[in-house]
XYZ file of C-alpha atoms in Angstrom:
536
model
C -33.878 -3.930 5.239
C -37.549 -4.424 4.248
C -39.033 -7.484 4.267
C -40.705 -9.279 1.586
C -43.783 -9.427 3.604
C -46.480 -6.893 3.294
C -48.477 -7.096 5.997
C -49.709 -4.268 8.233
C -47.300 -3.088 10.590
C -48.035 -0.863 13.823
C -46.743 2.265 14.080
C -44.222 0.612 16.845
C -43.321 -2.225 14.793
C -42.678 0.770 12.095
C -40.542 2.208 13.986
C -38.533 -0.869 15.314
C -38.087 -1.853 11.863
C -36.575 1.717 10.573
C -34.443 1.643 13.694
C -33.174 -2.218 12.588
C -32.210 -1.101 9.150
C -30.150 2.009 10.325
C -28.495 -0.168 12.761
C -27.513 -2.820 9.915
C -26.730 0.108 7.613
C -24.442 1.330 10.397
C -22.935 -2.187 11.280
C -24.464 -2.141 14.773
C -26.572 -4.972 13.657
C -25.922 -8.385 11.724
C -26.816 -8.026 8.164
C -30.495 -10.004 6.978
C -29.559 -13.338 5.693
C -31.912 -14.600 2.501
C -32.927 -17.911 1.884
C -29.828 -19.328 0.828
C -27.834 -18.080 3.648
C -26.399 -15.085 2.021
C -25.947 -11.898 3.572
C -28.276 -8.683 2.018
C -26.704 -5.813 1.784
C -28.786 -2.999 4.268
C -28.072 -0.145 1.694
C -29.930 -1.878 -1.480
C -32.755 0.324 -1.618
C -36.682 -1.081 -0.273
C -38.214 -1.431 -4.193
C -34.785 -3.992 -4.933
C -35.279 -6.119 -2.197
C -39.042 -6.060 -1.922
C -40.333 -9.220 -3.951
C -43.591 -8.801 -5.854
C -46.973 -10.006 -4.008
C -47.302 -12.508 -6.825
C -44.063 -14.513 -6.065
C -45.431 -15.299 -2.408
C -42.023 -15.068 -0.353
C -42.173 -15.779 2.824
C -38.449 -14.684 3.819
C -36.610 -11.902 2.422
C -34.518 -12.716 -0.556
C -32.603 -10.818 -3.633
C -33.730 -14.240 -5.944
C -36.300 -12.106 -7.340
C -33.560 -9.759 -8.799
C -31.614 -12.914 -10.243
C -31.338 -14.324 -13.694
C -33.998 -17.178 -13.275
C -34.249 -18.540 -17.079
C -31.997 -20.877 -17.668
C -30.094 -20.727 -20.642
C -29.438 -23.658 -23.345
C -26.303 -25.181 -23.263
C -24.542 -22.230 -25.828
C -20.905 -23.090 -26.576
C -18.237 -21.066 -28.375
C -16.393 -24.050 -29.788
C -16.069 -24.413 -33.359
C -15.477 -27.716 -35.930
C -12.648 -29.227 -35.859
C -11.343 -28.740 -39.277
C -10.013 -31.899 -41.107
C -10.351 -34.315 -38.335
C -11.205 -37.762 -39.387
C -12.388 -40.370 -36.810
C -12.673 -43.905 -38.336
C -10.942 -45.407 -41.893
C -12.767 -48.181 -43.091
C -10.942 -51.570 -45.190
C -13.838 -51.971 -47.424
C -16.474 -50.695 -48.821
C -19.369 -50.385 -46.618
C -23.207 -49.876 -48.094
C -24.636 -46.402 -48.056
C -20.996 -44.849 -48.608
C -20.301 -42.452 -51.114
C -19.546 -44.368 -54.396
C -16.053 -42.304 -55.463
C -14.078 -41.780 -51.474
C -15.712 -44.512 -49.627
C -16.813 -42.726 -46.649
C -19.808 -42.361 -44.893
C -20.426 -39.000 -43.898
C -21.040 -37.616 -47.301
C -22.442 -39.094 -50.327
C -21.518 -38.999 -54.115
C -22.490 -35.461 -55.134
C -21.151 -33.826 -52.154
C -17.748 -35.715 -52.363
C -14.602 -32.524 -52.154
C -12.097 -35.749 -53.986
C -11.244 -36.019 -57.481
C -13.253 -38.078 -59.135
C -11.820 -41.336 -59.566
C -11.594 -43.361 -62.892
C -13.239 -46.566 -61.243
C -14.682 -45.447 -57.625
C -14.313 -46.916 -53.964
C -17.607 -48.975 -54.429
C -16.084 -50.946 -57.617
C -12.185 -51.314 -56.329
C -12.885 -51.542 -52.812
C -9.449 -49.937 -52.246
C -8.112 -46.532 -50.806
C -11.274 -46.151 -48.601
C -11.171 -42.624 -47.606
C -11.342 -42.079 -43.295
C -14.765 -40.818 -42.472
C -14.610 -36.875 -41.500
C -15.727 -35.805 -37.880
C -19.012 -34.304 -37.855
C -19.936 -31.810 -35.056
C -23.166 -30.378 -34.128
C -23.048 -26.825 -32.151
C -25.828 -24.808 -30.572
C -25.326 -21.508 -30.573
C -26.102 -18.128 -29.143
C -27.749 -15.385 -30.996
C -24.570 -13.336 -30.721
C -22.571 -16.791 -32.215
C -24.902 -17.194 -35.145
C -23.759 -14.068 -36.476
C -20.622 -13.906 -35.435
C -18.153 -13.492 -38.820
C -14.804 -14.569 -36.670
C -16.160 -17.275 -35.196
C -13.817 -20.199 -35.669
C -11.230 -17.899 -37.104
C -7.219 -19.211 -36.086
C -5.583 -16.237 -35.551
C -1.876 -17.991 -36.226
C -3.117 -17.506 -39.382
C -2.647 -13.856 -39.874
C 0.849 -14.493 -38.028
C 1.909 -15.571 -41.672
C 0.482 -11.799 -42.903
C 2.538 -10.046 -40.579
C 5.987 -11.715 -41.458
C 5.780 -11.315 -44.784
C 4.977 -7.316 -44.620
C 8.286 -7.253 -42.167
C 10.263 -9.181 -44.699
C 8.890 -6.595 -47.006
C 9.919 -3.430 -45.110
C 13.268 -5.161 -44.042
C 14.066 -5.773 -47.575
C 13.190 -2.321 -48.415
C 15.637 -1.131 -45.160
C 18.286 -2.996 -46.568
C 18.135 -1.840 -50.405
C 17.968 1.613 -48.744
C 21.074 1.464 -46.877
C 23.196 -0.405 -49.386
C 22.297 2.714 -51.934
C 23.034 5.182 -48.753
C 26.492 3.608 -48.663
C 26.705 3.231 -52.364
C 26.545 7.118 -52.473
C 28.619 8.098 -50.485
C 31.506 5.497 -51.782
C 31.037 7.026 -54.786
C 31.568 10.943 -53.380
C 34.576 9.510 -51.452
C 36.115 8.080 -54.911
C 35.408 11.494 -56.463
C 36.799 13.489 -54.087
C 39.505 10.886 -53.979
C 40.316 11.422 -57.365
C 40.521 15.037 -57.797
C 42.704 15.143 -54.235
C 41.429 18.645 -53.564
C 39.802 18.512 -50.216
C 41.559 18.339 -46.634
C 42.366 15.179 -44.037
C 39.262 17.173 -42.220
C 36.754 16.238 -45.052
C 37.942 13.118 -45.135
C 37.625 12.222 -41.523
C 34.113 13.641 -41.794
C 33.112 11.511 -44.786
C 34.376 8.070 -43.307
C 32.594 9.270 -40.264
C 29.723 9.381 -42.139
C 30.540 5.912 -43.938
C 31.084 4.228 -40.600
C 27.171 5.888 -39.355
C 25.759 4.581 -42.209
C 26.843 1.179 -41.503
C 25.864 0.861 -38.068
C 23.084 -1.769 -37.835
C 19.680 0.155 -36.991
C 19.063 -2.035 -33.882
C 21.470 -0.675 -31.695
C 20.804 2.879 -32.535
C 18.612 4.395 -29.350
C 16.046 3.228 -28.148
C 13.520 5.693 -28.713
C 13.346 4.624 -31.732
C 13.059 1.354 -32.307
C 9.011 0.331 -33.421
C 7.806 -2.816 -31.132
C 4.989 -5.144 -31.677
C 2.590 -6.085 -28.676
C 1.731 -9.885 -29.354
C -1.063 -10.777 -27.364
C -2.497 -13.749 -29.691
C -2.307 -16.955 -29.063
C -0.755 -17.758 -32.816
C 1.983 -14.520 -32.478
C -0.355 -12.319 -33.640
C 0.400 -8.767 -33.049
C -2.461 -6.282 -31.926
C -0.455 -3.082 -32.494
C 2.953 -1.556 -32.562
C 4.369 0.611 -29.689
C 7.203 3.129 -30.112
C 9.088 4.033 -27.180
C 9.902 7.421 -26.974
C 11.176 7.623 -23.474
C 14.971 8.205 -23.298
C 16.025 6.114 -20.134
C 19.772 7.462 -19.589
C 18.174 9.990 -17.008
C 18.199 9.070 -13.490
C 15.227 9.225 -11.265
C 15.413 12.060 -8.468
C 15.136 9.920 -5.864
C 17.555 7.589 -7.187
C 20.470 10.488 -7.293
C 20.905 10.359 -3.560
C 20.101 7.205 -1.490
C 20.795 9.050 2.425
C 17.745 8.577 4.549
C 18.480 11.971 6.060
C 18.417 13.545 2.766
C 16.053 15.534 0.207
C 12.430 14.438 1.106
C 10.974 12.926 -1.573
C 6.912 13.025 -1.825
C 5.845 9.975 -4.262
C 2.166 11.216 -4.491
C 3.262 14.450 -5.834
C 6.110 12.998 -7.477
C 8.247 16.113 -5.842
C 11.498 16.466 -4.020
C 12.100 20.205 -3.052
C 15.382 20.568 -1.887
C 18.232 19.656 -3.508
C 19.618 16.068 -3.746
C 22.930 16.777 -4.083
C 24.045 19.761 -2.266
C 27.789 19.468 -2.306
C 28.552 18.179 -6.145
C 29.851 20.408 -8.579
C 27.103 22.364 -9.842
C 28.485 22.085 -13.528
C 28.043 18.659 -13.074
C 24.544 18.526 -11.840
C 21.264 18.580 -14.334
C 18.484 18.544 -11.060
C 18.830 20.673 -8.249
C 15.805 20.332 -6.862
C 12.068 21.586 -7.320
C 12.975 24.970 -5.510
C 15.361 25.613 -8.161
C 12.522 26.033 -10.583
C 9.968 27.515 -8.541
C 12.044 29.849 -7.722
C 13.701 31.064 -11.404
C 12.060 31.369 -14.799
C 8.359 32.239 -15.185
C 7.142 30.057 -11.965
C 7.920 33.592 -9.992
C 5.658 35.739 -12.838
C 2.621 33.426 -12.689
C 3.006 33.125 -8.589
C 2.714 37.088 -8.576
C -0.123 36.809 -11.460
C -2.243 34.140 -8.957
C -1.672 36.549 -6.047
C -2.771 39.619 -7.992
C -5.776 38.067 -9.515
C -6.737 36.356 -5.563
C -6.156 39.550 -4.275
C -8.141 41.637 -6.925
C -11.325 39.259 -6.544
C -11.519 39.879 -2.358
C -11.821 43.394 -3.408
C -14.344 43.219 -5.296
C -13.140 42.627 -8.980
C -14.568 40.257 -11.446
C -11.522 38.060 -12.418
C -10.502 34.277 -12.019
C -7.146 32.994 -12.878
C -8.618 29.764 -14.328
C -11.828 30.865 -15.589
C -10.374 33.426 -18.140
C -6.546 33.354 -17.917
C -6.475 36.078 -20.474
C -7.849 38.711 -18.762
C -5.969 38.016 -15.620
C -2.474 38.624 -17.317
C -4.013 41.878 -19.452
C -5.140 42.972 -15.880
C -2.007 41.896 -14.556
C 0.118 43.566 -17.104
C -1.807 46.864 -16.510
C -1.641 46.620 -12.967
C 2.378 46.826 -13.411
C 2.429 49.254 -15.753
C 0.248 51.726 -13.433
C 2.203 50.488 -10.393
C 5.573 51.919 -11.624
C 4.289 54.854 -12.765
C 2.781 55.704 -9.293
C 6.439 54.685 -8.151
C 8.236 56.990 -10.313
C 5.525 59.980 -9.083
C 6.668 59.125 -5.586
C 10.201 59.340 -5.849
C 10.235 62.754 -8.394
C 8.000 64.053 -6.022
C 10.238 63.147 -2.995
C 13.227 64.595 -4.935
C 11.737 67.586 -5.511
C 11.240 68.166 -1.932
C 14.261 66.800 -0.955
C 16.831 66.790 -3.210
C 18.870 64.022 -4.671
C 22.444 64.155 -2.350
C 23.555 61.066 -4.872
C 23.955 63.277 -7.664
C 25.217 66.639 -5.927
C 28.734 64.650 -4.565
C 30.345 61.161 -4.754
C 30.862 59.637 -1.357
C 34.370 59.471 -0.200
C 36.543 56.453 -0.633
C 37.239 55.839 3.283
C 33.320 55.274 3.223
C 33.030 53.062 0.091
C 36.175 50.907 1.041
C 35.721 51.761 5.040
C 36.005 49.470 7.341
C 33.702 47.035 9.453
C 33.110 45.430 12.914
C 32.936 42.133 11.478
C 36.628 40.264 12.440
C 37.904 37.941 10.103
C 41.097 35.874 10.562
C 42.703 33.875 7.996
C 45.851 31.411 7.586
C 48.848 31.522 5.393
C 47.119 29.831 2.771
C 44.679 32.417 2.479
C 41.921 30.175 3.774
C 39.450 31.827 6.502
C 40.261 30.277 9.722
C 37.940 32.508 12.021
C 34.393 34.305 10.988
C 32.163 34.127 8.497
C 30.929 30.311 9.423
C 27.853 29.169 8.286
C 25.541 30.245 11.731
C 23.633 27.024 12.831
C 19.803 27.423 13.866
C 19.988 27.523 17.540
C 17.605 26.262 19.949
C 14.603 27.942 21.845
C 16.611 25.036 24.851
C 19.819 25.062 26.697
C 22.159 23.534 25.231
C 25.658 22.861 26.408
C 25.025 23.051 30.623
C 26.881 20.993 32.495
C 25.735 20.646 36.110
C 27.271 19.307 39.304
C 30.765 19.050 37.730
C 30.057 16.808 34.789
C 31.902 17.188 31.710
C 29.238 15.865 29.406
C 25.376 16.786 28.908
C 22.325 14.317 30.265
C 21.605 11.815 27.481
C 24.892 11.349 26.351
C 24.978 7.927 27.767
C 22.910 5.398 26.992
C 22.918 1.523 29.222
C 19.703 -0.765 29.531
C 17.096 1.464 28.375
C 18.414 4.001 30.450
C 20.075 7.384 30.223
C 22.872 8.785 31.753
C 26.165 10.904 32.346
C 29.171 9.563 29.637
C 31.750 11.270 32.127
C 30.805 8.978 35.027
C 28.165 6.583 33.280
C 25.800 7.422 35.935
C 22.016 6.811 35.515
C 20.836 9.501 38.253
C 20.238 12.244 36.621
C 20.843 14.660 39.657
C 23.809 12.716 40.806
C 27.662 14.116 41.424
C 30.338 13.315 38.608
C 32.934 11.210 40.065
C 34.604 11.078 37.268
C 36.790 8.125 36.489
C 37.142 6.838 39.846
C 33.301 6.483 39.486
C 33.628 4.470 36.749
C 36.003 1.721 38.213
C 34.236 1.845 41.648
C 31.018 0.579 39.776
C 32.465 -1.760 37.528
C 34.039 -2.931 40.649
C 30.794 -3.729 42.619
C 29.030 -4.960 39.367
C 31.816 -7.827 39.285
C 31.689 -8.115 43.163
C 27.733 -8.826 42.728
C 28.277 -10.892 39.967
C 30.659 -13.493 41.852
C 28.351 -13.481 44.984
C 25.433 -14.230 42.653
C 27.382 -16.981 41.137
C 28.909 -18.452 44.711
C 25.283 -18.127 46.402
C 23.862 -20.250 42.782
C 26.788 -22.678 43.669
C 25.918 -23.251 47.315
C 22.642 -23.443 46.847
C 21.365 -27.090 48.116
C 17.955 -28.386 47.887
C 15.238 -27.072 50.329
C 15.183 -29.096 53.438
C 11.437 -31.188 53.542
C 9.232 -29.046 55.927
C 7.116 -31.506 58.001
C 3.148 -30.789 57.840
C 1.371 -29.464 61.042
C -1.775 -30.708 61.935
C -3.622 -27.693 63.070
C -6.451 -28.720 65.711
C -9.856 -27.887 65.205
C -9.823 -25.070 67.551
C -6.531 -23.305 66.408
C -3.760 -24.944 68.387
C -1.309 -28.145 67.409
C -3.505 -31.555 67.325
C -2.379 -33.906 69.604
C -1.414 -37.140 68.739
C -3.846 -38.791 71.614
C -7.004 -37.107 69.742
C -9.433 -39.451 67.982
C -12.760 -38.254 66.634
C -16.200 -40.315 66.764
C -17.680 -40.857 63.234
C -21.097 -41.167 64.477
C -20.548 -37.925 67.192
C -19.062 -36.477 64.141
C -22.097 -36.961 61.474
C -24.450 -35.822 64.751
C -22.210 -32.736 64.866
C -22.581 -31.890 60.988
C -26.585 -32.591 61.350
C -26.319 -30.523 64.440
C -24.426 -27.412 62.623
C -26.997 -27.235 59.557
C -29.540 -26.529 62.096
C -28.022 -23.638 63.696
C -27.491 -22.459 60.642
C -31.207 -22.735 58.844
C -32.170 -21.462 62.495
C -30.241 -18.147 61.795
C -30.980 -17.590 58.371
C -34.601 -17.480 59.099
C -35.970 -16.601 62.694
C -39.149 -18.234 62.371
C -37.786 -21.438 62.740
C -36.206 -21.252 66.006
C -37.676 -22.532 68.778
C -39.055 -20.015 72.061
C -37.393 -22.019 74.676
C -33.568 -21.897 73.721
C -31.364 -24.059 75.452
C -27.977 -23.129 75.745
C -24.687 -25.735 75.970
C -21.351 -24.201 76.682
C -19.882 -27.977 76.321
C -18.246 -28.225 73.294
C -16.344 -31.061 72.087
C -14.187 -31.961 69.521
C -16.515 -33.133 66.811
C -18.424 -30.114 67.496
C -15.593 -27.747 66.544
C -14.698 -29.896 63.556
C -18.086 -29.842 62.358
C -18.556 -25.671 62.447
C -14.400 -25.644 60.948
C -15.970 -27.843 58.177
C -18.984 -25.878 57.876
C -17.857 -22.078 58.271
C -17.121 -20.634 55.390
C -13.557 -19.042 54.164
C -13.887 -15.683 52.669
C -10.334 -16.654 50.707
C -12.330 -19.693 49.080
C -12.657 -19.317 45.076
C -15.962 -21.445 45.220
C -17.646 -19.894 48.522
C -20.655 -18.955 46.354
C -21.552 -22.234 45.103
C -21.725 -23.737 48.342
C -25.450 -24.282 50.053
């Protein structure tokens, strides 16, 4: 992100500064932060987030690119129509002469003019009106619906609807008018069947039924999205909603896939319902029936046609792919129909010459079929099941059952035996009891040995001597021998971390006494010791 300094860079800092911004631009790197704290975005380009050299920014900051005039205080309200704030009990001086009040004088006065005014009766003071001042925009100064109360077209509305419902009704009452009339006609001249009669009060009992409940599709709604119950626009539902979705028809997990991005379900819902019954049997059904199979070949032919070479796209000109479709066919079967006269004519056609015997046309074949009484096929012709590239069915070391047919703590196993080894020896049901057997056994020993269980016995603390062995209860160690021995043991040890300071005439002591061992057991260190680094 540049900065809004412009100062001459090296060619280093140059380059640290391109490598910054790809790092923020990649996330690598925090984003800048402006003066208000805010995060800049690294991908706003160098000319936004450079401020000009006249604005003097010290720190990089988008404030240049914000709306820094203030604006006046612009309101949307409107006056409050026919408010009135204060109603005086006399006449007060300065007050309009006919009304009383003081917010508009005599000439400008919207009351009837009285026979003696306000100022002379000092009665029926008229309330002062509420006077509002508004500043406003230049978009509110010329606004025409400003202050317009939309309940107010709400009246509009309802009295077109009571319009068009009155003109419904007169409609309908004529509509049953004429055909009471027919009926009393036909009535009267008693020529026409029980069947035309049926048909008429059919059409009668139609006529009456109240438009409301007829479907849906057509019924005319309003959208009301005012705040007074105005409406913005009507909406006519033309959507028939009997149908049921596809993926409603069959709730199985395990059945038809249904895709929701594609809005697609393949295979067929339903497969075992009467197909009579059924109105969706799947996508495949129509991609594979109708004019889905024509247009397939037509977008192979025209694919095929433009890798050799041809000038022709499907969706570019549609038209001339089915002409050079069509003609494609057409010369297509007539090379077929060359073919075969030409193979005939070397051949001959044996079809034609003789008709094949009846043993061959009604012959007999390998394939066995056995069927019951009934008439029902008992044996062949069963649906064949996809078989698998794996064994299936092997049963090993006399079990009855495959591996993974029994299933116990996480674990698989043998349901013959309920064994868990998988190269283990059916036992069979002796198995079975034998390990139920020891599971109980284990059980009751687990319980007896929680029973019998009695609180650990105190273990009395050893004293271990400073030399390795049990302290004895005679020993007694010298404080002052003790805080020589310490003194004594930071020598040696400063003497063997650096050689200079030991001395050129060593003496050597093979005495050692007990403050002497407890001072190098308290000094050594203990390579098991969490905190052996932090010690001097």
């Amino acid at each position: 992100m540049a900065t809004a300094s412009v100062a001459f860079k090296s060619r280093e800092d140059h380059r640290k500064q391109i490598e910054l911004e790809e790092a923020r631009k990649a996330g690598l790197a925090p984003a800048e932060v402006d003066e208000d704290g805010k995060e800049i975005n690294p991908h706003i380009p160098q000319y936004m987030s450079s401020a000009p050299w006249y604005l003097n920014a010290e720190r990089p900051s988008l404030k240049h690119q914000r709306k820094w005039k203030s604006d006046p205080n612009y309101t949307k309200s409107w006056y409050d129509r026919g408010a009135k704030i204060y109603q005086a009990d006399k006449y007060r001086k300065g007050a309009c002469e006919n009304c009383g009040a003081m917010t508009h004088n005599t000439k400008s006065c919207m009351e009837r003019p009285r026979k003696v005014g306000a100022k002379w009766t000092n009665k029926h003071i008229a309330p002062d009106e509420k006077i509002e001042t508004f500043e406003l925009d230049y978009d509110g100064k010329r606004d025409r619906w400003n202050g317009y109360d939309a309940s107010a077209f709400a009246l509009v509305v309802e009295r077109y609807e009571a319009r068009d419902e009155a003109r419904r009704k007169y409609l309908k009452e004529q509509q049953l008018k004429k055909l009471e009339e027919k009926n009393n006609n036909q009535n009267g001249e008693g020529g026409d069947s029980d069947e035309d009669d049926d048909e008429d009060d059919l059409r009668v009992d139609e006529a009456k039924v109240d438009e409301s409940k007829q479907m849906d599709f057509a019924k005319v709604e309003k959208r009301v999205r005012t705040t007074g119950g105005g409406s913005t626009g009507t909406v006519r539902n033309l959507r028939i909603r009997e149908d049921t979705a596809k993926y409603l028809l069959n709730l199985d997990v395990n059945s038809a896939h249904y895709d929701p991005k594609t809005r697609s379900m393949r295979e067929d819902p339903l497969p075992d319902a009467d197909p009579n019954e059924k109105f969706y049997g799947g996508d495949n059904q129509y991609r594979n029936s109708g004019q889905a199979l024509e247009f397939k070949q037509m977008n192979i032919h025209a694919w095929e046609a433009f890798d050799k070479g041809q000038d022709i796209h499907m969706q570019a000109a549609p038209s001339q792919a089915e002409l050079l479709y069509k003609n494609f066919q057409v010369i297509k079967e007539k090379l077929k129909s060359q073919t075969k006269d030409t193979i005939l004519e070397k051949y001959g056609n044996a079809a034609t010459e003789e008709e094949l015997p009846m043993e061959l046309l009604l012959g007999q074949s390998e394939r066995e079929v056995e069927y019951d009484r009934a008439g029902r096929i008992i044996k062949g012709q069963e649906t064949a099941l996809p078989r698998s590239k794996y064994e299936e069915d092997v049963f090993i070391n006399n079990h009855t059952t495959v591996w993974g047919s029994w299933w116990k703590d996480h674990q698989w196993g043998y349901k013959c035996c309920k064994q868990l080894i998988r190269n283990s020896y059916c036992t069979g049901a002796a198995g079975i009891e034998a390990a139920e057997a020891a599971a109980d056994l284990m059980k009751a020993n687990i319980a007896r040995k929680e029973a019998n269980e009695d609180s650990p016995a105190p273990v009395e603390e050893k004293r271990v001597a400073t030399w390795g062995t049990d302290i004895p209860d005679d020993l007694v160690l010298d404080e002052k021998l003790l805080a020589k021995a310490l003194k004594k043991e930071d020598e040696r040890r400063r003497e063997e971390k650096d050689e200079r300071k030991r001395k050129y005439n060593v003496k050597w002591n093979d005495e050692v006494t007990p403050e002497d061992m407890e001072a190098y057991r308290m000094k050594r260190i203990h390579h098991d010791d969490p905190m052996k680094d932090f010690l001097n």
